[in-house]
XYZ file of C-alpha atoms in Angstrom:
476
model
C 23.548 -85.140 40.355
C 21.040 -83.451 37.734
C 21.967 -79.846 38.033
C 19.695 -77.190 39.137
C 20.742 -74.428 37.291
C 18.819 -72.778 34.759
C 19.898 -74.429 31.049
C 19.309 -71.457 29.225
C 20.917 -68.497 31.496
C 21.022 -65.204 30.255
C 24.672 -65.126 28.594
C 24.746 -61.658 27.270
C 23.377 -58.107 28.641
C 20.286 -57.911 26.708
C 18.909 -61.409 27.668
C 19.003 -59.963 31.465
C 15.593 -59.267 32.763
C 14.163 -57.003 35.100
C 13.672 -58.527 38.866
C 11.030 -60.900 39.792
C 10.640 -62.656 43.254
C 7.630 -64.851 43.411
C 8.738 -67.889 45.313
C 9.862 -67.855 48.990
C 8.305 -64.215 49.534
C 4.592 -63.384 49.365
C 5.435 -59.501 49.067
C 5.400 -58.257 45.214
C 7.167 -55.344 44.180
C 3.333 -54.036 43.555
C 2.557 -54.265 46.513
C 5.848 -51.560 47.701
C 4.219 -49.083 50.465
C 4.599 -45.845 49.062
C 2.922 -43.417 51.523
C 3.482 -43.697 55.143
C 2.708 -46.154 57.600
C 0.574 -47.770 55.016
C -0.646 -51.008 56.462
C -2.669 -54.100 55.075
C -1.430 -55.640 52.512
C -3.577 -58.323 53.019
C -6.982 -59.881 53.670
C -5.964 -61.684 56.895
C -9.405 -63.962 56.595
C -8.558 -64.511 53.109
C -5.103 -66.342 54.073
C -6.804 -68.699 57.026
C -9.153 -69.715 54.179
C -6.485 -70.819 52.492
C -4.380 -72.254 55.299
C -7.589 -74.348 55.661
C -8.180 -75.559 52.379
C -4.225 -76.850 52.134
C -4.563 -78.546 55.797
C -8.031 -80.103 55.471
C -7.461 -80.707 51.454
C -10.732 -79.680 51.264
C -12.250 -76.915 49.050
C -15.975 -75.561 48.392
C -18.009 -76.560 45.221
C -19.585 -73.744 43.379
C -22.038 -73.629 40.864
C -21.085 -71.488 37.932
C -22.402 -67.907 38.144
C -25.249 -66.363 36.391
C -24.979 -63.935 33.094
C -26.572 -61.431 35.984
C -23.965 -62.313 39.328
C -20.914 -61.805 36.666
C -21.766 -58.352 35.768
C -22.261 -57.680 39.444
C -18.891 -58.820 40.781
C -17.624 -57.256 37.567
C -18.974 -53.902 38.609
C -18.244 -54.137 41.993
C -21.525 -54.242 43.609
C -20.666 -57.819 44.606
C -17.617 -60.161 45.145
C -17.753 -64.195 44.259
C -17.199 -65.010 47.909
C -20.283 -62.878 48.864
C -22.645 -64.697 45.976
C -21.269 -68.082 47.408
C -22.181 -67.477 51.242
C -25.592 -65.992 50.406
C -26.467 -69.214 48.493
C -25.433 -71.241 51.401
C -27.394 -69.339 53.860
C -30.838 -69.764 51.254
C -30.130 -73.345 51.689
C -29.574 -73.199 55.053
C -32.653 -71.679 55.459
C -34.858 -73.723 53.737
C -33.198 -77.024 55.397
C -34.196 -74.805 59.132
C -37.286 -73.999 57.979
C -38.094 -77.312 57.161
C -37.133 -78.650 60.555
C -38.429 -75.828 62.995
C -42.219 -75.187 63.472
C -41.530 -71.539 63.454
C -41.032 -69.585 60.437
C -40.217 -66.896 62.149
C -37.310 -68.226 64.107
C -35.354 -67.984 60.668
C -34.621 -64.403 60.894
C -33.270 -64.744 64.336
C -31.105 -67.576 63.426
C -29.456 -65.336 60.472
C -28.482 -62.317 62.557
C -26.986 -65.048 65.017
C -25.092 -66.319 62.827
C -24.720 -64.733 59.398
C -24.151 -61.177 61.025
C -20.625 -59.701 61.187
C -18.748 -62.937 60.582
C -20.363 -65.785 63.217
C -20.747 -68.049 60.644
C -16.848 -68.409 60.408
C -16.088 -68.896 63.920
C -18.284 -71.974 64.146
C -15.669 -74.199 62.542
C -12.182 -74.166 60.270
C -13.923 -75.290 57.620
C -16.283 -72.381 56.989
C -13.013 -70.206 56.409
C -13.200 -72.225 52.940
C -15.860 -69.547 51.811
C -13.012 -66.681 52.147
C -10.872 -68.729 49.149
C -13.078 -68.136 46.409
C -12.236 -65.422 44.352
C -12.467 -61.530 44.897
C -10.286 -58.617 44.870
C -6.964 -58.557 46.085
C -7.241 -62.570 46.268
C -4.151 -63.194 43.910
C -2.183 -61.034 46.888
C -3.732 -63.378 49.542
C -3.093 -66.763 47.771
C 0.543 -65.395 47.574
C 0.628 -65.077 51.546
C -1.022 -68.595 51.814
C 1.377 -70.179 49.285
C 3.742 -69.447 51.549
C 2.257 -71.488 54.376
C 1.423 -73.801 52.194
C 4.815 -74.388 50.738
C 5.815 -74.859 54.631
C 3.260 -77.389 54.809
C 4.712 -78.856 52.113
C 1.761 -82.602 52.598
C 0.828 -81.820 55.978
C -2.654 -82.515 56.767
C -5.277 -82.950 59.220
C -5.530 -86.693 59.085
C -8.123 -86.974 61.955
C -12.174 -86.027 61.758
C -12.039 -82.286 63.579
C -13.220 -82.622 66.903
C -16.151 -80.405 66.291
C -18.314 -79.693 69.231
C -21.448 -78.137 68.121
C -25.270 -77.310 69.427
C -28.364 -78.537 67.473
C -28.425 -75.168 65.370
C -24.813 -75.408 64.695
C -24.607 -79.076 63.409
C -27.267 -78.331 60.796
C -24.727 -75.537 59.349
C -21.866 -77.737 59.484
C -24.184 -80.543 57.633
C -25.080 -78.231 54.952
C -21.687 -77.028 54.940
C -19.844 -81.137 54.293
C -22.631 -81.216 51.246
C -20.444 -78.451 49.511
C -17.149 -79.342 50.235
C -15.296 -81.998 47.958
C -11.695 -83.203 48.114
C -8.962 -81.220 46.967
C -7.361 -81.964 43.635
C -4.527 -83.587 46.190
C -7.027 -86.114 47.454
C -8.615 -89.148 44.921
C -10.635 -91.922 46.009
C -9.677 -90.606 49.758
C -6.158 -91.019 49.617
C -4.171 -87.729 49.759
C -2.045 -88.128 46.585
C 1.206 -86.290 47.410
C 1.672 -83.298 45.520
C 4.446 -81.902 44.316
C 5.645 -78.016 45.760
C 6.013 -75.527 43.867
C 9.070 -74.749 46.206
C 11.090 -76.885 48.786
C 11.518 -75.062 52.500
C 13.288 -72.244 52.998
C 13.680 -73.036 56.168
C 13.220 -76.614 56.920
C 13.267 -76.087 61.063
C 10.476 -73.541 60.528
C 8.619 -75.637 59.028
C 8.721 -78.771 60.851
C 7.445 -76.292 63.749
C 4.434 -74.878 61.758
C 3.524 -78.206 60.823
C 4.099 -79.613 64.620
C 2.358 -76.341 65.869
C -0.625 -76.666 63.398
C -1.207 -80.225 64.311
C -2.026 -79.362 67.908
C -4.040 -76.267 67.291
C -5.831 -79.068 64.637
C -7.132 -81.195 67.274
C -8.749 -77.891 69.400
C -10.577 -76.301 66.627
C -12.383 -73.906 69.077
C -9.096 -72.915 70.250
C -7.717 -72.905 66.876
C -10.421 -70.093 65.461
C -10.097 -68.002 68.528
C -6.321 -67.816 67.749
C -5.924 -68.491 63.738
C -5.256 -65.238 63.077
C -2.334 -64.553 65.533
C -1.037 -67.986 65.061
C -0.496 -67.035 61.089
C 0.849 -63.323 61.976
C 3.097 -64.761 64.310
C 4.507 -67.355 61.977
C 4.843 -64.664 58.845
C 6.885 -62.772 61.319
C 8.967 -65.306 62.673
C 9.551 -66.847 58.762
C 10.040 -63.134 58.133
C 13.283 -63.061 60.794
C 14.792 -65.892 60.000
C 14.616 -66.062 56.479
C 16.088 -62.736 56.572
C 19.093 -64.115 58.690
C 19.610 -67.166 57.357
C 19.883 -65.438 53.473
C 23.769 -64.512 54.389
C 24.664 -68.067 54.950
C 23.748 -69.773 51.717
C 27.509 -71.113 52.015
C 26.350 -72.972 55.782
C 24.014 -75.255 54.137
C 20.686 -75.916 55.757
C 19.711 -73.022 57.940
C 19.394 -73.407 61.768
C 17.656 -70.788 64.239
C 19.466 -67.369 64.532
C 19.797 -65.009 67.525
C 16.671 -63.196 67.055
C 16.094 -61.112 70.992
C 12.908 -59.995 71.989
C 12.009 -58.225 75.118
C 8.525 -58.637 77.009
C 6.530 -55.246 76.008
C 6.100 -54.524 79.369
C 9.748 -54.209 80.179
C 12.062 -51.434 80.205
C 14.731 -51.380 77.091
C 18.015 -50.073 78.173
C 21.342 -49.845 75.532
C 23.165 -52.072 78.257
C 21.258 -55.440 77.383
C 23.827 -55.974 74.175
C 21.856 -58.880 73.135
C 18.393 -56.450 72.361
C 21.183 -54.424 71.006
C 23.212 -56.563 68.580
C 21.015 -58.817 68.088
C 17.398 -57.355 67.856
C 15.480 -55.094 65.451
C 18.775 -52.782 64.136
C 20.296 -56.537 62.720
C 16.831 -57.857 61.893
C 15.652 -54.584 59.845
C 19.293 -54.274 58.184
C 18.987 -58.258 57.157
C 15.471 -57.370 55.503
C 17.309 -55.882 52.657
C 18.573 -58.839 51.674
C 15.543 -60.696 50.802
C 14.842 -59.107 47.672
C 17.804 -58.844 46.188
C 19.112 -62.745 47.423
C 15.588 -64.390 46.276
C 15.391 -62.532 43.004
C 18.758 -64.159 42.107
C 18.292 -66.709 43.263
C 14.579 -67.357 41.374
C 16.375 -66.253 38.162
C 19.230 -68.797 38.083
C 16.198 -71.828 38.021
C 13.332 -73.045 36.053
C 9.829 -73.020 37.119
C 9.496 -75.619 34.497
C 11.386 -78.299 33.395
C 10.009 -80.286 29.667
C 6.458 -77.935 30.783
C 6.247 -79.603 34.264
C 6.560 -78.169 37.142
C 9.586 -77.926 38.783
C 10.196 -77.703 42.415
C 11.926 -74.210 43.152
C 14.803 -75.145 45.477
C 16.721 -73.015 48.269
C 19.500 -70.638 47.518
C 21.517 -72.808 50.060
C 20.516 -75.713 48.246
C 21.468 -74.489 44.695
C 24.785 -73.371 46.685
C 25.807 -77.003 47.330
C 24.205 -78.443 43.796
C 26.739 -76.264 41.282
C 29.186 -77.225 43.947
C 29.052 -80.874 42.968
C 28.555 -79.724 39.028
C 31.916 -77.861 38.799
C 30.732 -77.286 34.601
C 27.955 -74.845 35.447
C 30.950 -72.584 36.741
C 30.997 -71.144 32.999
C 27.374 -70.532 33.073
C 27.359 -68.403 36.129
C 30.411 -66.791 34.923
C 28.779 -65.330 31.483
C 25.927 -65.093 33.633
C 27.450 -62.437 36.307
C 29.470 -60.657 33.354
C 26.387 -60.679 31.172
C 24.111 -58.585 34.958
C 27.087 -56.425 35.472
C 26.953 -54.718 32.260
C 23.012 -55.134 31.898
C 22.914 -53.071 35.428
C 26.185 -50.857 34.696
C 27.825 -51.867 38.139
C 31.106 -51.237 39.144
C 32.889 -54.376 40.711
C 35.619 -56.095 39.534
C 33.885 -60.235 39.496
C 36.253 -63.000 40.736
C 38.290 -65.351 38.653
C 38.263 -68.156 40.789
C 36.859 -71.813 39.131
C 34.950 -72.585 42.208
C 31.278 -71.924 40.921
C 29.984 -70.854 44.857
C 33.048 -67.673 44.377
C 30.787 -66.423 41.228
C 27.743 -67.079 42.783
C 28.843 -65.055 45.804
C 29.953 -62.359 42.825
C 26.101 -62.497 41.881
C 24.431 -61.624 45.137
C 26.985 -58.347 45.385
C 25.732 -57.492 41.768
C 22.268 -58.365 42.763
C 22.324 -56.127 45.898
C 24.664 -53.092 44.450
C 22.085 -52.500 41.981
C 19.686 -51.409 45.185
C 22.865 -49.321 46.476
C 21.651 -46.014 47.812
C 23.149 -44.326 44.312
C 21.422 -46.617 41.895
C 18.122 -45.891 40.361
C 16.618 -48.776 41.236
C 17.224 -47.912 45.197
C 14.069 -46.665 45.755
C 12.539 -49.914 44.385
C 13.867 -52.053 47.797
C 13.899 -49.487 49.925
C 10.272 -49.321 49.491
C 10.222 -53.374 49.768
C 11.693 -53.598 53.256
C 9.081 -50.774 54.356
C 6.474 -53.177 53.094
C 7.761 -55.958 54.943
C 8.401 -54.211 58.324
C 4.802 -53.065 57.760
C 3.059 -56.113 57.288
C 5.407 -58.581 58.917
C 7.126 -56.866 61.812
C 4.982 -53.637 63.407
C 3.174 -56.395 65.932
C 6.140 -57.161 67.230
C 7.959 -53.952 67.157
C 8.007 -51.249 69.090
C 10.060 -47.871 69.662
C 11.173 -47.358 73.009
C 12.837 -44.143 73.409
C 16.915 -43.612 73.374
C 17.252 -47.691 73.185
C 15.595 -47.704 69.327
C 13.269 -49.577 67.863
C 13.194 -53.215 69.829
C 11.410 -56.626 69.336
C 8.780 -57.349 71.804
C 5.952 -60.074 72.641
C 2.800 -58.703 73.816
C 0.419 -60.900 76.334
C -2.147 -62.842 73.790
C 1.162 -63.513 71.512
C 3.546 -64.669 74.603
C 0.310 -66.679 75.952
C 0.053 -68.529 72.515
C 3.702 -68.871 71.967
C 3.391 -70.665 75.287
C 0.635 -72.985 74.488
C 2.197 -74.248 71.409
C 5.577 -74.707 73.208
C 4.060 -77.202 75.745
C 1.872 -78.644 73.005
C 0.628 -81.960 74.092
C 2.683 -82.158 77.133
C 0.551 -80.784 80.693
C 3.737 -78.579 81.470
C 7.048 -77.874 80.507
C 10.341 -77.215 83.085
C 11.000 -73.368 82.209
C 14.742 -73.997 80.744
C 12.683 -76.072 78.261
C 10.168 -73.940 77.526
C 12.979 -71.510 76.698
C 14.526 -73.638 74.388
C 10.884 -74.857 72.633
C 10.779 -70.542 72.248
C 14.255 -70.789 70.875
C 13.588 -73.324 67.918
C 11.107 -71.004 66.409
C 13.531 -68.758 66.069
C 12.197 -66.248 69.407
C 15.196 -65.776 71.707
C 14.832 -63.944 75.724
C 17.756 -62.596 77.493
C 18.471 -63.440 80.907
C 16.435 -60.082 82.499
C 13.538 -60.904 79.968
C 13.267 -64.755 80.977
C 13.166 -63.180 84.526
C 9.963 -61.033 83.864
C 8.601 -64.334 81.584
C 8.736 -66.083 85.407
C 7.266 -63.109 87.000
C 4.366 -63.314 84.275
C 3.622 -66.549 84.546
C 3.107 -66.561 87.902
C 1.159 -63.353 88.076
C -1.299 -65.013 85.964
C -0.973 -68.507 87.793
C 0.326 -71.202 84.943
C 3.413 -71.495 87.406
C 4.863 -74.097 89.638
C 7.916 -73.759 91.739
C 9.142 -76.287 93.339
C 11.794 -75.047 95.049
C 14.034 -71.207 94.550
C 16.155 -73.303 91.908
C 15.131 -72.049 88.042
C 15.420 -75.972 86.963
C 12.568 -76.402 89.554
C 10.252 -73.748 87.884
C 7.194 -75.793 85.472
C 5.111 -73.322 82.941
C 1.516 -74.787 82.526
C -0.702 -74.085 79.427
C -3.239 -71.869 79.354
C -5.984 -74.264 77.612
């Protein structure tokens, strides 16, 4: 087995580098919150563009910008993405115009449609306008990356089910004559790409792919949800990345306890499961991340003889120098080499098993974010940054029981739909366990109020008192 170590490891303290994370983890160390309750890290519409344009391999072609449109965007008065759309809507007006005996009809059509945002909820595919380049897009491409790298050569496979009026089919025409085949897609095969990382997470993403799929085939449904169905996925990767990062030595991760409570229910310190295993063990796992992909990003090579390389799982490099007992004396130098770069304080192990001084180089990795190091402040700001962006919709503070996990309605109603998926209902113990292998786990009290909802808003049939008799319809 080739090994996946990095050849040329830092051997010696001054060849150790600062901390970079870049795979795994959309969050850059730029983007820390440092004032409080700073939100918004991200252009949400931004990311669906590119959730689209990796699903559909499809992108937009765009004629090179005037002398005059560069020194706009460049000065701000403009951004790439705005130049784009307002070409497509002269074009689109001149095709209507052409077609409609009333000139003045145009205008109408544009407020209908180009006004606050229409225009994108007519169809996936216009999202593709909210990929081309503007401010803050190198942050957004991060956050899709990390979809996409879930996706790993998922795509839509079928024509979208598109069901549009007159007006709305001459858009979507004009639309197809910009959009070309991804650099993925030749001759109209989809040549499979290569990832720039393998899956965290491999259960995740088999779900996100499944999940996807059906939302693909209801593309109304799809835009009314898109944004929810991404914000709950980042916060669901979020969880369980975070509590899978401890058992690099398990090999591939599964779904961990992760308890949520219905926000409409009372919190109480008696339900140990919200206790033990809710927000307190989700928001002390989040410090992990940093420190654990950092590492683990520095011990591999982004390219190998200036290709590519595929970044590969912690757990995965875990089992790889496990069957390469020789890189043992690189990790070794390697650990000695951080310690005195970071001027830490623990004494490294001299066992020959290569996992024992990998273990030695998360504890370095992490002590040098110990509350007494300078560098503390650096992921204490990360995890705010996460929690911010990743958890706060599913969080919520709930007196003398804490901070606790909860679904709301629209996210327990989509969580639902995508559960049943193709099926027309789903016995509630299965349902349960559909919740489960995303990672989203009810206690006993909460599944009770999940039965009470469901039949409050009618998706419910019992056939008899027995739970095992209780079926959850979907809501579309």
């Amino acid at each position: 087995m080739s090994l996946i170590l990095k050849a040329n490891l830092p051997q010696v303290k001054d060849e150790v580098k600062n901390n970079t994370l870049t795979t795994y983890f959309p969050i850059n160390t730029k983007d820390r919150v440092n004032t409080k309750d700073r939100k918004d890290i991200f252009n949400w519409d931004s990311v669906l563009g590119y959730v689209v344009k990796t699903s559909f391999r499809k992108e937009l072609y765009i004629e090179k910008l005037t002398d005059e449109e560069k020194l706009a965007v460049k000065e701000g008065y403009i951004t790439d993405s705005e130049i784009a759309l307002d070409k497509f809507k002269k074009s689109c007006e001149k095709i209507f115009k052409s077609k409609l005996d009333e000139n003045n009809f145009w205008p109408i059509l544009e407020r209908m449609y180009f006004e606050n945002g229409q225009i994108y909820k007519l169809a996936p595919e216009f999202l593709l306008f909210k990929t081309i380049k503007q401010k803050g897009s190198a942050r957004d491409e991060s956050l899709g990356g990390m979809f996409t790298n879930q996706l790993q050569n998922f795509f839509f496979d079928e024509k979208p089910n598109n069901k549009f009026n007159f007006l709305e089919g001459l858009l979507y025409s004009e639309l197809l004559q910009l959009m070309k085949p991804s650099k993925e897609v030749k001759e109209g095969k989809l040549l499979l790409s290569k990832p720039t990382e393998a899956p965290y997470l491999p259960f995740m993403a088999k779900q996100l792919q499944q999940d996807l799929y059906f939302l693909g085939k209801r593309p109304k449904y799809l835009l009314s949800i898109f944004k929810e169905f991404l914000r709950l996925y980042a916060h669901v990767y979020t969880a369980q990345l975070a509590l899978n990062l401890n058992g690099w030595q398990k090999g591939e991760p599964q779904a961990q306890y992760c308890y949520y409570i219905l926000d409409s229910e009372k919190a109480s310190n008696e339900r140990y499961l919200i206790k033990d295993y809710g927000f307190k063990q989700l928001s002390d796992a989040l410090w992990n991340i940093f420190p654990y992909l950092s590492m683990n990003e520095s011990l591999q090579s982004k390219k190998i003889n200036n290709a590519i390389n595929t970044i590969q799982p912690l757990w995965v490099l875990a089992e790889n120098i496990q069957q390469t007992p020789h890189s043992v004396t690189l990790l070794k130098n390697y650990a000695q080499a951080f310690k005195e770069n970071r001027e830490l304080d623990l004494p490294l192990s001299e066992s020959e098993d290569p996992q024992d001084v990998l273990a030695d180089l998360l504890k370095l990795s992490r002590m040098q974010f110990g509350a007494k190091e300078t560098r503390h402040e650096i992921n204490k700001l990360y995890v705010k940054a996460t929690e911010s962006e990743f958890c706060s919709h599913f969080t919520q503070s709930r007196g003398r029981a804490g901070r606790v996990l909860v679904f709301n309605q629209d996210y327990l109603l989509l969580l639902t739909n995508l559960a049943i998926g193709e099926q027309d209902k789903l016995r509630f113990h299965e349902l349960i366990k559909a919740f489960e292998s995303r990672g989203i786990f009810f206690d006993k009290q909460s599944q009770q109020a999940l039965i009470k909802f469901f039949e409050r808003i009618g998706n419910v049939e019992r056939m008899s008192d027995s739970g095992d008799a209780v079926y959850v319809r979907k809501t579309i």
